[in-house]
PDB file of C-alpha atoms and ligand atoms in Angstrom:
ATOM      1  CA  MET H  15       0.000   0.000   0.000  1.00  0.00           C
ATOM      2  CA  GLU H  16       1.220   3.486  -0.889  1.00  0.00           C
ATOM      3  CA  ASN H  17       1.433   6.242   1.769  1.00  0.00           C
ATOM      4  CA  GLU H  18       1.538   3.914   4.772  1.00  0.00           C
ATOM      5  CA  TYR H  19       2.977   6.537   7.107  1.00  0.00           C
ATOM      6  CA  TYR H  20       2.074   9.956   8.523  1.00  0.00           C
ATOM      7  CA  PRO H  21       1.244  12.410   7.035  1.00  0.00           C
ATOM      8  CA  PHE H  22      -1.581  10.598   5.292  1.00  0.00           C
ATOM      9  CA  VAL H  23      -2.969  11.907   2.013  1.00  0.00           C
ATOM     10  CA  ASN H  24      -6.129  10.994   0.144  1.00  0.00           C
ATOM     11  CA  LEU H  25      -4.751   9.038  -2.810  1.00  0.00           C
ATOM     12  CA  PRO H  26      -6.853   9.483  -5.951  1.00  0.00           C
ATOM     13  CA  LEU H  27      -9.164   6.656  -6.949  1.00  0.00           C
ATOM     14  CA  PRO H  28      -7.599   4.332  -9.553  1.00  0.00           C
ATOM     15  CA  TYR H  29     -10.655   5.011 -11.803  1.00  0.00           C
ATOM     16  CA  GLY H  30     -13.130   7.822 -12.499  1.00  0.00           C
ATOM     17  CA  TYR H  31     -15.946   8.667 -10.094  1.00  0.00           C
ATOM     18  CA  ASP H  32     -18.433   7.485 -12.717  1.00  0.00           C
ATOM     19  CA  ALA H  33     -16.506   4.320 -13.642  1.00  0.00           C
ATOM     20  CA  LEU H  34     -18.682   2.032 -11.547  1.00  0.00           C
ATOM     21  CA  GLU H  35     -21.988   3.162 -13.086  1.00  0.00           C
ATOM     22  CA  PRO H  36     -24.649   1.813 -13.129  1.00  0.00           C
ATOM     23  CA  TYR H  37     -23.793  -0.279 -10.053  1.00  0.00           C
ATOM     24  CA  ILE H  38     -22.502   2.550  -7.871  1.00  0.00           C
ATOM     25  CA  ASP H  39     -23.307   6.112  -8.922  1.00  0.00           C
ATOM     26  CA  GLU H  40     -20.856   8.959  -9.494  1.00  0.00           C
ATOM     27  CA  LYS H  41     -22.216  11.182  -6.713  1.00  0.00           C
ATOM     28  CA  THR H  42     -21.877   8.423  -4.126  1.00  0.00           C
ATOM     29  CA  MET H  43     -18.275   7.762  -5.176  1.00  0.00           C
ATOM     30  CA  MET H  44     -17.404  11.485  -5.001  1.00  0.00           C
ATOM     31  CA  LEU H  45     -18.875  11.914  -1.540  1.00  0.00           C
ATOM     32  CA  HIS H  46     -17.535   8.610  -0.287  1.00  0.00           C
ATOM     33  CA  HIS H  47     -13.949   9.230  -1.423  1.00  0.00           C
ATOM     34  CA  ASP H  48     -13.614  13.014  -1.259  1.00  0.00           C
ATOM     35  CA  LYS H  49     -15.658  13.656   1.897  1.00  0.00           C
ATOM     36  CA  HIS H  50     -15.976  10.529   4.035  1.00  0.00           C
ATOM     37  CA  LEU H  51     -12.489   9.116   3.492  1.00  0.00           C
ATOM     38  CA  GLN H  52     -10.988  12.624   3.603  1.00  0.00           C
ATOM     39  CA  THR H  53     -12.500  13.136   7.054  1.00  0.00           C
ATOM     40  CA  TYR H  54     -10.858   9.963   8.391  1.00  0.00           C
ATOM     41  CA  ILE H  55      -7.539  11.096   6.898  1.00  0.00           C
ATOM     42  CA  ASN H  56      -7.821  14.576   8.444  1.00  0.00           C
ATOM     43  CA  ASN H  57      -8.782  13.195  11.859  1.00  0.00           C
ATOM     44  CA  LEU H  58      -5.948  10.677  11.798  1.00  0.00           C
ATOM     45  CA  ASN H  59      -3.387  13.340  10.824  1.00  0.00           C
ATOM     46  CA  ASP H  60      -4.686  15.615  13.591  1.00  0.00           C
ATOM     47  CA  VAL H  61      -4.293  13.021  16.335  1.00  0.00           C
ATOM     48  CA  LEU H  62      -0.823  12.018  15.084  1.00  0.00           C
ATOM     49  CA  LYS H  63       0.283  15.647  14.844  1.00  0.00           C
ATOM     50  CA  ASN H  64      -0.352  15.952  18.575  1.00  0.00           C
ATOM     51  CA  ASN H  65       1.250  12.559  19.362  1.00  0.00           C
ATOM     52  CA  PRO H  66       4.616  12.553  17.545  1.00  0.00           C
ATOM     53  CA  GLY H  67       5.575   9.235  19.159  1.00  0.00           C
ATOM     54  CA  LEU H  68       2.986   7.512  16.978  1.00  0.00           C
ATOM     55  CA  GLN H  69       4.140   9.069  13.695  1.00  0.00           C
ATOM     56  CA  LYS H  70       6.629   6.306  12.972  1.00  0.00           C
ATOM     57  CA  LEU H  71       3.946   3.602  13.049  1.00  0.00           C
ATOM     58  CA  SER H  72       2.477   2.360   9.759  1.00  0.00           C
ATOM     59  CA  LEU H  73      -1.260   2.439   9.209  1.00  0.00           C
ATOM     60  CA  LYS H  74      -1.541  -1.272  10.074  1.00  0.00           C
ATOM     61  CA  GLU H  75       0.650  -0.858  13.155  1.00  0.00           C
ATOM     62  CA  LEU H  76      -1.564   2.007  14.319  1.00  0.00           C
ATOM     63  CA  ILE H  77      -4.635  -0.233  14.002  1.00  0.00           C
ATOM     64  CA  ARG H  78      -2.962  -3.121  15.820  1.00  0.00           C
ATOM     65  CA  SER H  79      -1.597  -0.984  18.648  1.00  0.00           C
ATOM     66  CA  SER H  80      -4.702   1.137  19.189  1.00  0.00           C
ATOM     67  CA  SER H  81      -6.016  -1.010  22.034  1.00  0.00           C
ATOM     68  CA  CYS H  82      -2.851  -0.344  24.073  1.00  0.00           C
ATOM     69  CA  LEU H  83      -2.931   3.442  23.623  1.00  0.00           C
ATOM     70  CA  PRO H  84      -3.954   5.901  26.339  1.00  0.00           C
ATOM     71  CA  GLN H  85      -7.716   6.118  26.915  1.00  0.00           C
ATOM     72  CA  ASN H  86      -8.021   9.659  25.513  1.00  0.00           C
ATOM     73  CA  ILE H  87      -6.728   8.752  22.031  1.00  0.00           C
ATOM     74  CA  LYS H  88      -7.328   5.008  21.574  1.00  0.00           C
ATOM     75  CA  ASN H  89     -10.815   5.304  20.050  1.00  0.00           C
ATOM     76  CA  THR H  90      -9.770   8.182  17.801  1.00  0.00           C
ATOM     77  CA  VAL H  91      -6.806   6.206  16.471  1.00  0.00           C
ATOM     78  CA  ARG H  92      -8.775   2.970  16.088  1.00  0.00           C
ATOM     79  CA  ASN H  93     -11.724   4.597  14.279  1.00  0.00           C
ATOM     80  CA  ASN H  94      -9.690   6.820  11.979  1.00  0.00           C
ATOM     81  CA  ALA H  95      -6.760   4.519  11.162  1.00  0.00           C
ATOM     82  CA  GLY H  96      -9.373   1.812  10.500  1.00  0.00           C
ATOM     83  CA  GLY H  97     -11.417   4.279   8.448  1.00  0.00           C
ATOM     84  CA  VAL H  98      -8.433   5.064   6.214  1.00  0.00           C
ATOM     85  CA  TYR H  99      -7.234   1.473   5.835  1.00  0.00           C
ATOM     86  CA  ASN H 100     -10.684  -0.074   5.273  1.00  0.00           C
ATOM     87  CA  HIS H 101     -11.747   2.531   2.712  1.00  0.00           C
ATOM     88  CA  ARG H 102      -8.512   2.278   0.721  1.00  0.00           C
ATOM     89  CA  LEU H 103      -8.969  -1.471   0.513  1.00  0.00           C
ATOM     90  CA  TYR H 104     -12.643  -1.196  -0.427  1.00  0.00           C
ATOM     91  CA  PHE H 105     -12.031   1.332  -3.232  1.00  0.00           C
ATOM     92  CA  ASP H 106      -9.025  -0.602  -4.551  1.00  0.00           C
ATOM     93  CA  LEU H 107     -11.146  -3.742  -4.859  1.00  0.00           C
ATOM     94  CA  LEU H 108     -13.676  -2.211  -7.257  1.00  0.00           C
ATOM     95  CA  LYS H 109     -13.444  -2.335 -11.042  1.00  0.00           C
ATOM     96  CA  ASN H 110     -15.798  -1.953 -13.992  1.00  0.00           C
ATOM     97  CA  PRO H 111     -15.965  -4.010 -16.114  1.00  0.00           C
ATOM     98  CA  SER H 112     -14.953  -6.729 -13.696  1.00  0.00           C
ATOM     99  CA  GLU H 113     -13.804 -10.283 -14.294  1.00  0.00           C
ATOM    100  CA  LYS H 114     -17.041 -11.272 -12.459  1.00  0.00           C
ATOM    101  CA  ARG H 115     -15.463 -14.414 -11.028  1.00  0.00           C
ATOM    102  CA  PRO H 116     -12.263 -15.181  -9.144  1.00  0.00           C
ATOM    103  CA  SER H 117      -9.599 -17.172 -10.976  1.00  0.00           C
ATOM    104  CA  GLY H 118      -6.292 -18.838 -10.244  1.00  0.00           C
ATOM    105  CA  MET H 119      -5.240 -19.754  -6.727  1.00  0.00           C
ATOM    106  CA  LEU H 120      -7.959 -17.689  -5.053  1.00  0.00           C
ATOM    107  CA  ALA H 121     -10.687 -19.465  -7.041  1.00  0.00           C
ATOM    108  CA  ALA H 122      -9.208 -22.815  -6.012  1.00  0.00           C
ATOM    109  CA  ALA H 123      -9.069 -21.754  -2.346  1.00  0.00           C
ATOM    110  CA  ILE H 124     -12.701 -20.539  -2.488  1.00  0.00           C
ATOM    111  CA  ASP H 125     -13.788 -23.920  -3.907  1.00  0.00           C
ATOM    112  CA  ARG H 126     -11.746 -25.706  -1.254  1.00  0.00           C
ATOM    113  CA  ASP H 127     -13.065 -23.732   1.732  1.00  0.00           C
ATOM    114  CA  PHE H 128     -16.652 -22.871   0.694  1.00  0.00           C
ATOM    115  CA  GLY H 129     -17.539 -25.698  -1.725  1.00  0.00           C
ATOM    116  CA  SER H 130     -18.038 -23.464  -4.773  1.00  0.00           C
ATOM    117  CA  TYR H 131     -18.069 -19.823  -5.871  1.00  0.00           C
ATOM    118  CA  GLY H 132     -21.870 -19.836  -5.580  1.00  0.00           C
ATOM    119  CA  MET H 133     -21.776 -21.061  -1.993  1.00  0.00           C
ATOM    120  CA  PHE H 134     -19.127 -18.466  -1.135  1.00  0.00           C
ATOM    121  CA  ALA H 135     -21.245 -15.701  -2.709  1.00  0.00           C
ATOM    122  CA  GLU H 136     -24.350 -16.745  -0.740  1.00  0.00           C
ATOM    123  CA  GLU H 137     -22.470 -16.832   2.544  1.00  0.00           C
ATOM    124  CA  PHE H 138     -20.793 -13.480   1.840  1.00  0.00           C
ATOM    125  CA  LYS H 139     -24.161 -11.835   1.008  1.00  0.00           C
ATOM    126  CA  LYS H 140     -25.673 -13.159   4.240  1.00  0.00           C
ATOM    127  CA  ALA H 141     -22.740 -11.809   6.243  1.00  0.00           C
ATOM    128  CA  ALA H 142     -22.957  -8.384   4.576  1.00  0.00           C
ATOM    129  CA  LEU H 143     -26.703  -8.244   5.275  1.00  0.00           C
ATOM    130  CA  SER H 144     -26.206  -9.324   8.885  1.00  0.00           C
ATOM    131  CA  VAL H 145     -24.067  -6.317   9.855  1.00  0.00           C
ATOM    132  CA  PHE H 146     -26.281  -4.356  12.261  1.00  0.00           C
ATOM    133  CA  GLY H 147     -25.872  -0.630  11.707  1.00  0.00           C
ATOM    134  CA  SER H 148     -22.564   0.323  10.089  1.00  0.00           C
ATOM    135  CA  GLY H 149     -19.611  -1.872   9.275  1.00  0.00           C
ATOM    136  CA  TYR H 150     -18.008  -4.203   6.761  1.00  0.00           C
ATOM    137  CA  ALA H 151     -18.053  -7.805   5.588  1.00  0.00           C
ATOM    138  CA  TRP H 152     -14.710  -9.371   4.707  1.00  0.00           C
ATOM    139  CA  LEU H 153     -13.110 -12.329   3.057  1.00  0.00           C
ATOM    140  CA  VAL H 154      -9.966 -12.964   5.096  1.00  0.00           C
ATOM    141  CA  TYR H 155      -7.208 -15.540   5.341  1.00  0.00           C
ATOM    142  CA  ALA H 156      -6.059 -16.961   8.672  1.00  0.00           C
ATOM    143  CA  CYS H 157      -4.504 -20.220   9.825  1.00  0.00           C
ATOM    144  CA  GLY H 158      -4.441 -21.785   6.366  1.00  0.00           C
ATOM    145  CA  LYS H 159      -8.079 -21.073   5.545  1.00  0.00           C
ATOM    146  CA  LEU H 160     -10.362 -18.489   3.984  1.00  0.00           C
ATOM    147  CA  LYS H 161     -13.054 -17.122   6.284  1.00  0.00           C
ATOM    148  CA  ILE H 162     -15.892 -14.619   6.071  1.00  0.00           C
ATOM    149  CA  VAL H 163     -16.089 -12.177   8.975  1.00  0.00           C
ATOM    150  CA  THR H 164     -17.838  -8.895   9.732  1.00  0.00           C
ATOM    151  CA  THR H 165     -16.612  -5.871  11.665  1.00  0.00           C
ATOM    152  CA  PRO H 166     -18.641  -3.052  13.250  1.00  0.00           C
ATOM    153  CA  ASN H 167     -18.019   0.647  12.585  1.00  0.00           C
ATOM    154  CA  GLN H 168     -14.426   1.160  11.319  1.00  0.00           C
ATOM    155  CA  ASP H 169     -12.924  -1.824  13.131  1.00  0.00           C
ATOM    156  CA  SER H 170     -10.523  -3.729  10.916  1.00  0.00           C
ATOM    157  CA  PRO H 171      -9.734  -7.453  10.796  1.00  0.00           C
ATOM    158  CA  VAL H 172      -6.051  -6.406  10.694  1.00  0.00           C
ATOM    159  CA  CYS H 173      -6.518  -5.701  14.405  1.00  0.00           C
ATOM    160  CA  HIS H 174      -7.214  -9.404  15.014  1.00  0.00           C
ATOM    161  CA  HIS H 175      -4.302 -10.573  12.834  1.00  0.00           C
ATOM    162  CA  LEU H 176      -6.617 -11.693  10.028  1.00  0.00           C
ATOM    163  CA  CYS H 177      -5.310 -11.013   6.523  1.00  0.00           C
ATOM    164  CA  PRO H 178      -7.894  -9.129   4.390  1.00  0.00           C
ATOM    165  CA  ILE H 179      -8.552 -10.238   0.799  1.00  0.00           C
ATOM    166  CA  LEU H 180     -11.874  -8.615  -0.101  1.00  0.00           C
ATOM    167  CA  THR H 181     -14.285  -6.225   1.607  1.00  0.00           C
ATOM    168  CA  ILE H 182     -17.627  -4.501   1.197  1.00  0.00           C
ATOM    169  CA  ASP H 183     -18.432  -1.285   3.059  1.00  0.00           C
ATOM    170  CA  VAL H 184     -22.065  -1.530   4.194  1.00  0.00           C
ATOM    171  CA  TRP H 185     -22.300   1.876   5.876  1.00  0.00           C
ATOM    172  CA  GLU H 186     -25.377   3.591   4.411  1.00  0.00           C
ATOM    173  CA  HIS H 187     -23.161   6.345   2.950  1.00  0.00           C
ATOM    174  CA  ALA H 188     -21.822   3.680   0.528  1.00  0.00           C
ATOM    175  CA  TYR H 189     -25.215   3.176  -1.151  1.00  0.00           C
ATOM    176  CA  TYR H 190     -28.045   5.327   0.192  1.00  0.00           C
ATOM    177  CA  LEU H 191     -28.280   7.822  -2.713  1.00  0.00           C
ATOM    178  CA  LYS H 192     -28.862   5.071  -5.255  1.00  0.00           C
ATOM    179  CA  HIS H 193     -30.136   2.045  -3.377  1.00  0.00           C
ATOM    180  CA  TYR H 194     -31.923   3.971  -0.590  1.00  0.00           C
ATOM    181  CA  ASN H 195     -32.412   1.661   2.391  1.00  0.00           C
ATOM    182  CA  VAL H 196     -32.195  -1.554   0.345  1.00  0.00           C
ATOM    183  CA  ARG H 197     -28.776  -2.908   1.287  1.00  0.00           C
ATOM    184  CA  THR H 198     -29.423  -6.178  -0.505  1.00  0.00           C
ATOM    185  CA  ASP H 199     -29.687  -4.408  -3.902  1.00  0.00           C
ATOM    186  CA  TYR H 200     -26.358  -2.688  -3.251  1.00  0.00           C
ATOM    187  CA  ILE H 201     -24.718  -6.013  -2.365  1.00  0.00           C
ATOM    188  CA  VAL H 202     -26.036  -7.623  -5.562  1.00  0.00           C
ATOM    189  CA  ASP H 203     -24.696  -4.660  -7.592  1.00  0.00           C
ATOM    190  CA  TRP H 204     -21.351  -4.784  -5.765  1.00  0.00           C
ATOM    191  CA  PHE H 205     -20.854  -8.391  -6.870  1.00  0.00           C
ATOM    192  CA  ASN H 206     -20.692  -7.101 -10.477  1.00  0.00           C
ATOM    193  CA  ILE H 207     -17.755  -4.787  -9.824  1.00  0.00           C
ATOM    194  CA  ILE H 208     -15.322  -6.801  -7.724  1.00  0.00           C
ATOM    195  CA  ASN H 209     -11.686  -6.481  -8.787  1.00  0.00           C
ATOM    196  CA  TRP H 210     -10.877 -10.184  -8.541  1.00  0.00           C
ATOM    197  CA  ASP H 211      -7.338  -9.671  -9.880  1.00  0.00           C
ATOM    198  CA  LYS H 212      -6.645  -7.397  -6.910  1.00  0.00           C
ATOM    199  CA  ALA H 213      -8.327  -9.842  -4.526  1.00  0.00           C
ATOM    200  CA  GLU H 214      -6.056 -12.599  -5.840  1.00  0.00           C
ATOM    201  CA  LYS H 215      -3.006 -10.366  -5.292  1.00  0.00           C
ATOM    202  CA  ASN H 216      -4.137  -9.758  -1.706  1.00  0.00           C
ATOM    203  CA  TYR H 217      -4.572 -13.500  -1.213  1.00  0.00           C
ATOM    204  CA  LEU H 218      -1.071 -14.263  -2.530  1.00  0.00           C
ATOM    205  CA  GLU H 219       0.341 -11.607  -0.173  1.00  0.00           C
ATOM    206  CA  CYS H 220      -1.504 -13.252   2.720  1.00  0.00           C
ATOM    207  CA  LEU H 221       0.249 -16.529   1.878  1.00  0.00           C
ATOM    208  CA  THR H 222       3.748 -15.043   2.052  1.00  0.00           C
TER     209      THR H 222
HETATM  210 MN1  LIG N 214     -17.472   4.144   3.843  1.00  0.00          MN
END
């Protein structure tokens, strides 16, 4: 990942704001990247500016160490470092047109651990729908196996030493303008724009 250390900057999306149409609309992508993610970046830079001892930690190290930080900054670091890391991963894993299906070693691992791509997709949809309030669903790798997990708010599986491969942001700000309150429609649309090449790269990195 680029720009892993303080000061954090909002890296441009690797595609246009309208590139994911008609699955995710341009306005949502603009607000999500330029406003929501920017806010997490600003908040994270602010807390690190006032705590120079933390400036040498990478984004992942900040997430992993947040639970040991002093009470007055631990939630701020956890929420905002998580907010930056999770959003970067989410945006990086979108692509239109998409390959639609995983291939290579990731496809084989999905078949091995879920039975088939279809069974994986069903389980992932259920997990994404089950997140109460705001959060994420994830495909992660840990202990030799793929797993589907969910996290509330901006918590990150990196915190629990799980290696992220794929994620969907199910905060309402990710879909409300187009899909209104119907999260299931957003999830179905999201399945059309997964960057499976990137997911495979993440999986291979998890294995190393
Ligand atoms: Mn979001």
